[in-house]
Short mmCIF file of C-alpha atoms and ligand atoms in Angstrom, two decimals:
data_model
loop_
_atom_site.label_atom_id
_atom_site.label_comp_id
_atom_site.label_asym_id
_atom_site.label_seq_id
_atom_site.Cartn_x
_atom_site.Cartn_y
_atom_site.Cartn_z
CA UNK A 991 -15.67 10.65 8.45
CA UNK A 992 -16.30 13.82 6.51
CA UNK A 993 -14.42 13.22 3.11
CA UNK A 994 -12.65 15.90 1.45
CA UNK A 995 -12.83 13.74 -1.81
CA UNK A 996 -15.17 10.85 -2.71
CA UNK A 997 -15.36 8.81 -5.84
CA UNK A 998 -18.93 7.74 -6.42
CA UNK A 999 -19.66 4.64 -8.26
CA UNK A 1000 -16.93 5.46 -10.78
CA UNK A 1001 -16.32 3.53 -13.73
CA UNK A 1002 -13.93 3.74 -16.45
CA UNK A 1003 -14.45 1.43 -19.84
CA UNK A 1004 -12.29 1.35 -23.05
CA UNK A 1005 -14.42 0.03 -25.58
CA UNK A 1006 -16.17 -3.09 -24.31
CA UNK A 1007 -13.53 -3.72 -21.68
CA UNK A 1008 -14.43 -2.16 -18.20
CA UNK A 1009 -10.77 -1.48 -16.94
CA UNK A 1010 -12.21 -0.09 -13.45
CA UNK A 1011 -15.30 -0.18 -11.45
CA UNK A 1012 -17.71 0.65 -10.20
CA UNK A 1013 -15.57 1.91 -7.21
CA UNK A 1014 -16.37 4.06 -4.25
CA UNK A 1015 -13.54 5.80 -2.51
CA UNK A 1016 -13.41 8.25 0.30
CA UNK A 1017 -10.51 10.16 1.28
CA UNK A 1018 -10.38 12.20 4.65
CA UNK A 1019 -8.95 15.58 4.96
CA UNK A 1020 -5.16 15.34 5.78
CA UNK A 1021 -4.70 11.43 5.30
CA UNK A 1022 -2.26 9.38 3.67
CA UNK A 1023 -4.15 7.06 1.76
CA UNK A 1024 -2.54 4.20 -0.74
CA UNK A 1025 -4.07 2.47 -3.61
CA UNK A 1026 -2.58 -0.94 -3.49
CA UNK A 1027 -2.83 -3.98 -5.77
CA UNK A 1028 -1.16 -6.11 -8.48
CA UNK A 1029 -0.13 -4.72 -11.98
CA UNK A 1030 -3.36 -3.77 -13.93
CA UNK A 1031 -5.85 -3.54 -11.06
CA UNK A 1032 -6.70 0.02 -12.00
CA UNK A 1033 -4.68 2.20 -9.60
CA UNK A 1034 -3.21 4.65 -12.19
CA UNK A 1035 -6.68 4.90 -13.93
CA UNK A 1036 -8.08 5.92 -10.47
CA UNK A 1037 -5.43 8.31 -9.75
CA UNK A 1038 -5.71 10.05 -13.37
CA UNK A 1039 -9.83 10.12 -12.97
CA UNK A 1040 -9.03 11.85 -9.74
CA UNK A 1041 -6.61 14.25 -11.34
CA UNK A 1042 -8.81 14.99 -14.42
CA UNK A 1043 -6.34 13.35 -17.02
CA UNK A 1044 -8.85 10.75 -17.62
CA UNK A 1045 -12.61 11.08 -18.01
CA UNK A 1046 -14.77 8.32 -15.97
CA UNK A 1047 -17.50 6.63 -18.16
CA UNK A 1048 -19.80 6.56 -15.23
CA UNK A 1049 -20.10 8.31 -11.86
CA UNK A 1050 -18.98 11.26 -10.04
CA UNK A 1051 -16.15 13.09 -8.13
CA UNK A 1052 -16.99 15.17 -5.15
CA UNK A 1053 -14.11 17.45 -3.93
CA UNK A 1054 -15.15 19.56 -0.88
CA UNK A 1055 -18.71 19.39 -1.35
CA UNK A 1056 -18.56 20.51 -5.17
CA UNK A 1057 -19.17 18.04 -8.24
CA UNK A 1058 -15.71 18.16 -10.04
CA UNK A 1059 -16.35 15.29 -12.31
CA UNK A 1060 -16.17 17.40 -15.42
CA UNK A 1061 -13.70 20.01 -14.42
CA UNK A 1062 -10.42 20.34 -16.17
CA UNK A 1063 -7.12 19.47 -14.44
CA UNK A 1064 -5.80 22.95 -13.72
CA UNK A 1065 -8.72 23.97 -11.96
CA UNK A 1066 -8.67 20.90 -9.56
CA UNK A 1067 -6.20 22.11 -7.36
CA UNK A 1068 -4.04 18.82 -7.17
CA UNK A 1069 -0.58 18.24 -7.43
CA UNK A 1070 0.63 14.99 -9.24
CA UNK A 1071 3.92 13.16 -9.10
CA UNK A 1072 4.58 10.63 -11.73
CA UNK A 1073 6.73 7.43 -11.65
CA UNK A 1074 9.17 8.98 -13.84
CA UNK A 1075 9.21 12.61 -12.39
CA UNK A 1076 9.04 14.20 -15.87
CA UNK A 1077 11.37 17.15 -15.07
CA UNK A 1078 11.93 19.66 -17.84
CA UNK A 1079 15.85 18.45 -18.53
CA UNK A 1080 16.98 22.06 -20.16
CA UNK A 1081 15.57 24.12 -17.38
CA UNK A 1082 17.14 24.91 -14.10
CA UNK A 1083 15.78 23.26 -10.79
CA UNK A 1084 14.17 26.72 -9.87
CA UNK A 1085 12.45 26.88 -13.22
CA UNK A 1086 11.36 23.28 -12.58
CA UNK A 1087 9.81 23.86 -9.25
CA UNK A 1088 8.42 27.34 -10.16
CA UNK A 1089 6.69 26.02 -13.19
CA UNK A 1090 2.92 25.78 -11.67
CA UNK A 1091 3.50 29.16 -9.98
CA UNK A 1092 4.45 30.92 -13.54
CA UNK A 1093 1.35 29.16 -14.84
CA UNK A 1094 -0.68 30.59 -12.35
CA UNK A 1095 0.73 33.91 -12.87
CA UNK A 1096 2.41 34.64 -9.35
CA UNK A 1097 4.88 37.36 -9.00
CA UNK A 1098 8.49 36.66 -9.88
CA UNK A 1099 9.55 37.58 -6.29
CA UNK A 1100 7.24 35.59 -4.55
CA UNK A 1101 8.07 32.71 -6.91
CA UNK A 1102 11.73 32.90 -6.12
CA UNK A 1103 10.60 32.88 -2.22
CA UNK A 1104 8.35 29.95 -2.66
CA UNK A 1105 10.79 27.94 -4.47
CA UNK A 1106 13.29 28.62 -2.09
CA UNK A 1107 11.21 27.57 0.94
CA UNK A 1108 9.83 24.40 -0.77
CA UNK A 1109 13.35 23.11 -1.72
CA UNK A 1110 14.23 23.73 1.92
CA UNK A 1111 11.40 21.50 3.05
CA UNK A 1112 12.52 18.63 0.84
CA UNK A 1113 16.05 18.98 1.93
CA UNK A 1114 17.72 20.36 -1.10
CA UNK A 1115 18.56 23.86 -0.01
CA UNK A 1116 20.80 25.89 -2.54
CA UNK A 1117 20.17 23.73 -5.64
CA UNK A 1118 18.06 26.32 -7.58
CA UNK A 1119 20.67 26.97 -10.36
CA UNK A 1120 21.54 23.48 -11.16
CA UNK A 1121 20.12 21.25 -13.96
CA UNK A 1122 18.28 18.01 -13.52
CA UNK A 1123 21.25 16.02 -14.80
CA UNK A 1124 23.40 17.24 -12.24
CA UNK A 1125 21.37 15.72 -9.37
CA UNK A 1126 21.09 12.31 -8.39
CA UNK A 1127 18.06 10.15 -8.74
CA UNK A 1128 16.33 10.49 -5.40
CA UNK A 1129 17.42 14.17 -5.60
CA UNK A 1130 15.56 14.41 -8.55
CA UNK A 1131 12.67 12.73 -7.12
CA UNK A 1132 12.63 15.28 -4.35
CA UNK A 1133 12.75 18.24 -7.08
CA UNK A 1134 9.40 16.73 -8.58
CA UNK A 1135 7.97 16.38 -5.27
CA UNK A 1136 8.65 20.09 -4.50
CA UNK A 1137 7.09 21.04 -7.97
CA UNK A 1138 4.05 19.41 -7.09
CA UNK A 1139 3.78 21.07 -3.62
CA UNK A 1140 4.92 24.52 -4.17
CA UNK A 1141 1.32 25.30 -5.72
CA UNK A 1142 -0.19 24.22 -2.38
CA UNK A 1143 -2.44 21.79 -3.82
CA UNK A 1144 -5.37 20.65 -1.70
CA UNK A 1145 -4.69 17.11 -2.66
CA UNK A 1146 -1.29 15.56 -3.73
CA UNK A 1147 -1.12 12.58 -6.17
CA UNK A 1148 1.80 10.26 -6.24
CA UNK A 1149 1.96 7.41 -8.76
CA UNK A 1150 4.82 4.94 -7.64
CA UNK A 1151 7.16 7.93 -7.18
CA UNK A 1152 9.83 5.95 -5.64
CA UNK A 1153 9.99 3.04 -7.96
CA UNK A 1154 13.13 4.29 -10.03
CA UNK A 1155 15.20 4.46 -6.97
CA UNK A 1156 17.36 1.65 -5.45
CA UNK A 1157 16.34 -0.16 -2.46
CA UNK A 1158 18.06 1.65 0.16
CA UNK A 1159 17.12 5.07 -1.03
CA UNK A 1160 13.50 4.21 -1.70
CA UNK A 1161 13.47 3.07 2.06
CA UNK A 1162 14.88 6.37 3.19
CA UNK A 1163 12.42 8.60 0.87
CA UNK A 1164 9.50 6.57 2.36
CA UNK A 1165 10.16 8.02 5.68
CA UNK A 1166 11.17 11.45 4.08
CA UNK A 1167 8.05 11.69 2.33
CA UNK A 1168 6.05 10.70 5.07
CA UNK A 1169 7.53 13.22 7.36
CA UNK A 1170 6.91 16.20 4.53
CA UNK A 1171 3.18 15.01 4.43
CA UNK A 1172 2.70 15.00 8.20
CA UNK A 1173 4.45 18.51 8.58
CA UNK A 1174 2.44 19.90 5.64
CA UNK A 1175 -0.75 18.07 6.47
CA UNK A 1176 -1.53 17.46 3.04
CA UNK A 1177 -4.24 15.05 2.05
CA UNK A 1178 -2.09 12.53 -0.10
CA UNK A 1179 -3.16 9.73 -2.26
CA UNK A 1180 -0.24 7.37 -3.08
CA UNK A 1181 -0.31 4.57 -5.69
CA UNK A 1182 1.97 1.51 -5.13
CA UNK A 1183 2.08 -2.16 -5.91
CA UNK A 1184 4.32 -2.74 -3.04
CA UNK A 1185 2.94 -3.53 0.36
CA UNK A 1186 5.88 -2.62 2.49
CA UNK A 1187 5.50 0.90 1.02
CA UNK A 1188 1.82 0.95 1.61
CA UNK A 1189 2.11 -0.37 5.21
CA UNK A 1190 4.83 2.03 6.16
CA UNK A 1191 3.22 5.25 5.12
CA UNK A 1192 -0.39 4.98 4.96
CA UNK A 1193 -2.83 6.02 7.46
CA UNK A 1194 -5.17 3.96 5.13
CA UNK A 1195 -5.12 1.56 2.49
CA UNK A 1196 -7.26 0.72 -0.41
CA UNK A 1197 -6.57 -2.90 -1.82
CA UNK A 1198 -7.62 -3.03 -5.27
CA UNK A 1199 -7.99 -6.10 -7.58
CA UNK A 1200 -9.02 -6.44 -11.18
CA UNK A 1201 -10.64 -2.88 -11.30
CA UNK A 1202 -12.54 -3.18 -7.90
CA UNK A 1203 -11.80 -2.45 -4.29
CA UNK A 1204 -11.33 -5.28 -2.65
CA UNK A 1205 -10.79 -3.86 0.95
CA UNK A 1206 -10.12 -0.82 2.39
CA UNK A 1207 -8.72 -0.34 6.06
CA UNK A 1208 -5.65 0.73 8.32
CA UNK A 1209 -2.36 -1.32 7.46
CA UNK A 1210 -3.11 -3.25 10.76
CA UNK A 1211 -6.80 -4.07 9.81
CA UNK A 1212 -5.77 -5.63 6.26
CA UNK A 1213 -2.95 -7.42 7.96
CA UNK A 1214 -4.69 -8.92 10.74
CA UNK A 1215 -8.32 -9.32 9.32
CA UNK A 1216 -7.99 -9.75 5.22
CA UNK A 1217 -11.82 -10.38 4.25
CA UNK A 1218 -10.95 -12.39 1.21
CA UNK A 1219 -8.42 -15.14 0.06
CA UNK A 1220 -7.30 -12.43 -2.49
CA UNK A 1221 -6.53 -9.83 0.31
CA UNK A 1222 -4.93 -12.87 2.52
CA UNK A 1223 -2.53 -13.85 -0.47
CA UNK A 1224 -1.60 -10.26 -1.20
CA UNK A 1225 -1.04 -8.98 2.19
CA UNK A 1226 2.00 -10.35 4.04
CA UNK A 1227 2.71 -14.01 4.07
CA UNK A 1228 0.29 -16.54 5.26
CA UNK A 1229 -0.43 -20.17 4.73
CA UNK A 1230 -4.09 -20.56 3.55
CA UNK A 1231 -5.71 -24.06 4.20
CA UNK A 1232 -9.08 -24.50 3.08
CA UNK A 1233 -11.34 -26.91 5.56
CA UNK A 1234 -14.65 -26.54 7.70
CA UNK A 1235 -15.54 -25.23 10.89
CA UNK A 1236 -15.98 -28.29 13.58
CA UNK A 1237 -17.29 -26.24 16.43
CA UNK A 1238 -17.40 -22.90 18.06
CA UNK A 1239 -14.80 -22.21 21.14
CA UNK A 1240 -15.47 -18.93 22.71
CA UNK A 1241 -14.91 -16.36 20.24
CA UNK A 1242 -12.99 -18.63 18.03
CA UNK A 1243 -14.22 -21.37 15.66
CA UNK A 1244 -12.29 -24.54 15.43
CA UNK A 1245 -11.25 -25.44 11.84
CA UNK A 1246 -10.46 -28.73 10.81
CA UNK A 1247 -8.07 -28.37 7.56
CA UNK A 1248 -5.01 -30.22 6.13
CA UNK A 1249 -5.05 -32.75 8.94
CA UNK A 1250 -4.83 -30.20 11.52
CA UNK A 1251 -7.67 -28.84 14.15
CA UNK A 1252 -6.72 -25.22 14.85
CA UNK A 1253 -8.66 -22.63 16.60
CA UNK A 1254 -9.00 -19.54 14.73
CA UNK A 1255 -10.74 -15.73 15.33
CA UNK A 1256 -13.37 -15.39 12.33
CA UNK A 1257 -12.49 -12.10 10.12
CA UNK A 1258 -16.14 -11.29 10.43
CA UNK A 1259 -19.31 -12.77 12.40
CA UNK A 1260 -21.51 -15.31 10.94
CA UNK A 1261 -19.56 -18.54 10.83
CA UNK A 1262 -21.33 -21.73 12.07
CA UNK A 1263 -20.42 -25.49 12.56
CA UNK A 1264 -20.13 -27.27 9.18
CA UNK A 1265 -19.22 -24.18 7.12
CA UNK A 1266 -16.55 -23.96 4.68
CA UNK A 1267 -13.61 -21.59 5.99
CA UNK A 1268 -10.01 -20.82 4.96
CA UNK A 1269 -7.69 -21.15 7.89
CA UNK A 1270 -5.14 -18.44 7.70
CA UNK A 1271 -1.94 -19.00 9.62
CA UNK A 1272 0.88 -16.11 9.63
CA UNK A 1273 4.40 -17.62 9.91
CA UNK A 1274 5.33 -15.52 12.97
CA UNK A 1275 2.06 -16.60 14.77
CA UNK A 1276 3.45 -20.33 15.16
CA UNK A 1277 5.33 -21.27 18.49
CA UNK A 1278 7.40 -24.16 18.03
CA UNK A 1279 7.94 -26.61 20.99
CA UNK A 1280 9.38 -30.22 21.60
CA UNK A 1281 6.91 -32.93 20.31
CA UNK A 1282 4.27 -33.61 22.83
CA UNK A 1283 3.75 -30.45 24.84
CA UNK A 1284 0.56 -29.54 25.97
CA UNK A 1285 -1.90 -27.68 23.61
CA UNK A 1286 0.37 -28.36 20.73
CA UNK A 1287 -0.02 -30.22 17.40
CA UNK A 1288 2.66 -32.80 16.61
CA UNK A 1289 4.11 -31.85 13.03
CA UNK A 1290 6.78 -32.74 10.67
CA UNK A 1291 9.29 -30.46 9.31
CA UNK A 1292 9.37 -30.75 5.59
CA UNK A 1293 11.66 -27.91 4.60
CA UNK A 1294 14.08 -25.43 6.09
CA UNK A 1295 14.88 -22.15 4.35
CA UNK A 1296 17.63 -19.80 5.79
CA UNK A 1297 16.67 -16.34 5.67
CA UNK A 1298 19.24 -14.60 7.67
CA UNK A 1299 17.42 -12.97 10.70
CA UNK A 1300 15.09 -15.94 10.56
CA UNK A 1301 14.49 -19.35 9.49
CA UNK A 1302 11.40 -20.28 7.54
CA UNK A 1303 10.31 -24.13 8.13
CA UNK A 1304 7.81 -25.60 6.02
CA UNK A 1305 5.61 -27.88 8.49
CA UNK A 1306 3.01 -30.67 7.89
CA UNK A 1307 0.27 -32.22 10.13
CA UNK A 1308 0.53 -35.51 8.06
CA UNK A 1309 -2.11 -34.80 5.43
CA UNK A 1310 0.48 -33.58 2.85
CA UNK A 1311 -0.64 -29.85 3.25
CA UNK A 1312 2.61 -27.88 4.19
CA UNK A 1313 2.08 -24.63 6.12
CA UNK A 1314 4.93 -22.22 6.88
CA UNK A 1315 6.43 -21.16 10.33
CA UNK A 1316 9.27 -18.64 10.79
CA UNK A 1317 11.50 -18.92 13.72
CA UNK A 1318 14.42 -16.60 14.78
CA UNK A 1319 17.65 -17.38 13.98
CA UNK A 1320 18.67 -18.68 17.55
CA UNK A 1321 21.02 -21.31 18.70
CA UNK A 1322 18.04 -23.34 19.84
CA UNK A 1323 16.10 -23.01 16.36
CA UNK A 1324 19.07 -23.27 13.98
CA UNK A 1325 19.58 -27.10 14.18
CA UNK A 1326 15.89 -27.87 13.34
CA UNK A 1327 16.00 -29.39 9.94
CA UNK A 1328 13.77 -31.29 7.38
CA UNK A 1329 12.46 -34.88 8.90
CA UNK A 1330 12.45 -33.42 12.55
CA UNK A 1331 9.14 -33.95 14.66
CA UNK A 1332 8.20 -30.96 16.51
CA UNK A 1333 5.25 -29.57 18.25
CA UNK A 1334 3.44 -26.58 16.92
CA UNK A 1335 1.44 -24.12 19.03
CA UNK A 1336 -0.83 -22.02 16.86
CA UNK A 1337 -1.34 -18.43 18.02
CA UNK A 1338 -4.01 -15.81 16.53
CA UNK A 1339 -4.97 -17.87 13.54
CA UNK A 1340 -7.86 -16.43 11.34
CA UNK A 1341 -10.89 -18.08 9.65
CA UNK A 1342 -11.94 -16.32 6.55
CA UNK A 1343 -15.34 -17.72 5.26
CA UNK A 1344 -15.02 -19.32 2.06
CA UNK A 1345 -16.69 -18.22 -0.94
CA UNK A 1346 -20.51 -19.26 -0.66
CA UNK A 1347 -19.99 -19.96 3.12
N1 ATP B 815 -5.89 3.73 -22.77
C1 ATP B 815 -6.24 2.38 -22.27
N2 ATP B 815 -6.60 1.89 -23.30
C2 ATP B 815 -7.29 0.45 -23.00
N3 ATP B 815 -7.14 -0.08 -21.75
C3 ATP B 815 -6.21 0.55 -20.86
C4 ATP B 815 -5.89 1.94 -21.05
N4 ATP B 815 -5.35 2.26 -19.90
C5 ATP B 815 -5.28 1.43 -19.05
N5 ATP B 815 -6.04 0.26 -19.63
C6 ATP B 815 -6.18 -0.99 -18.90
O1 ATP B 815 -6.85 -0.75 -17.52
C7 ATP B 815 -6.59 -1.59 -16.70
C8 ATP B 815 -5.74 -0.79 -15.54
O2 ATP B 815 -4.74 -0.12 -16.00
P1 ATP B 815 -4.04 0.72 -15.03
O3 ATP B 815 -3.06 1.45 -15.62
O4 ATP B 815 -4.78 1.46 -14.12
O5 ATP B 815 -3.28 -0.34 -13.93
P2 ATP B 815 -2.26 -0.16 -12.66
O6 ATP B 815 -3.13 -0.70 -11.48
O7 ATP B 815 -1.71 1.22 -12.57
O8 ATP B 815 -1.02 -1.19 -12.99
P3 ATP B 815 0.49 -0.93 -12.90
O9 ATP B 815 0.83 -1.31 -11.47
O10 ATP B 815 1.05 -1.95 -14.10
O11 ATP B 815 0.89 0.39 -13.10
C9 ATP B 815 -5.48 -2.57 -17.27
O12 ATP B 815 -5.98 -3.82 -17.82
C10 ATP B 815 -5.01 -1.69 -18.51
O13 ATP B 815 -4.51 -2.78 -19.42
MG1 MG B 816 -0.04 2.09 -12.63
#
């Protein structure tokens, strides 16, 4: 990958506390990259370092082959949208969107034309003369986006831009934002702690944990092959049961864990018989059958949780360890309740090497 932007060994310290790093992140031209992670893991700090609003304690930033570590924000050619949009309340939408162009001394007529075009792109034609309070939250969010995009930045930076919107609008804006990004082909770095958002929008996700990069990959890779317990816990739902590898079986290893013996595909090579490993079972990757069916394990239903489109079953192999299985809400599955004995067929389980393995 020929990155347009790279962060190299970037560290941010506040007094004695290291808030971030060292981190290495590479961003490809035109991609939609998401920084994902729990509160306090360093997402905003990373974004602000990229924007030039925060100076790193160590490391460097290279944009298009040029070292920009010490370059002031206005010269970085980046558009930034904050969580709270920060529109100027006493200025019209046209003045808000045209702000960056006025700063750059663009001619009046050209500003008007570019503002008009950008409002078109974000789906708000004709609102130039209105004030922010005369728009809905979602519309204001799009104005903030237009304001960041109108300067034609080489990189667009978005810090939880959808978090003030209600759930429905949020979902719609996700798709719209992604469409606009695709159409303009603009390199985008998006910050969120919401994995659904990250999955739907991103080409690649940088999963962060306590100031460092835990794993980088496409949404599929992160979901299918989390490399650590943290990644497996943070991304999607999964039952994680610690156990040991009993033997190898083709490309799989068989793990004995929680009273079960389950074949699992290692998330990376290197597991051998006797190693400690975490068995990861996604709830949608267990098939249930009548008890005693071939290639199944008999289990007891410990719990039933109604979730509308699906029913979540707690299952136990007898050791007291409970793992979860999601079944579609159908006639055949609706009546399964706590206490029932059923068969479970494990599909595409994963084996994550335990620390020190
Ligand atoms: N100015 C500061 N002084 C001291 N510590 C700071 C400062 N800014 C951030 N931190 C610390 O750095 C860490 C990372 O903060 P950051 O804002 O990057 O987290 P975040 O991932 O954006 O979290 P959230 O999802 O809550 O927005 C946190 O522990 C935070 O307390
Ligand atoms: Mg933040």
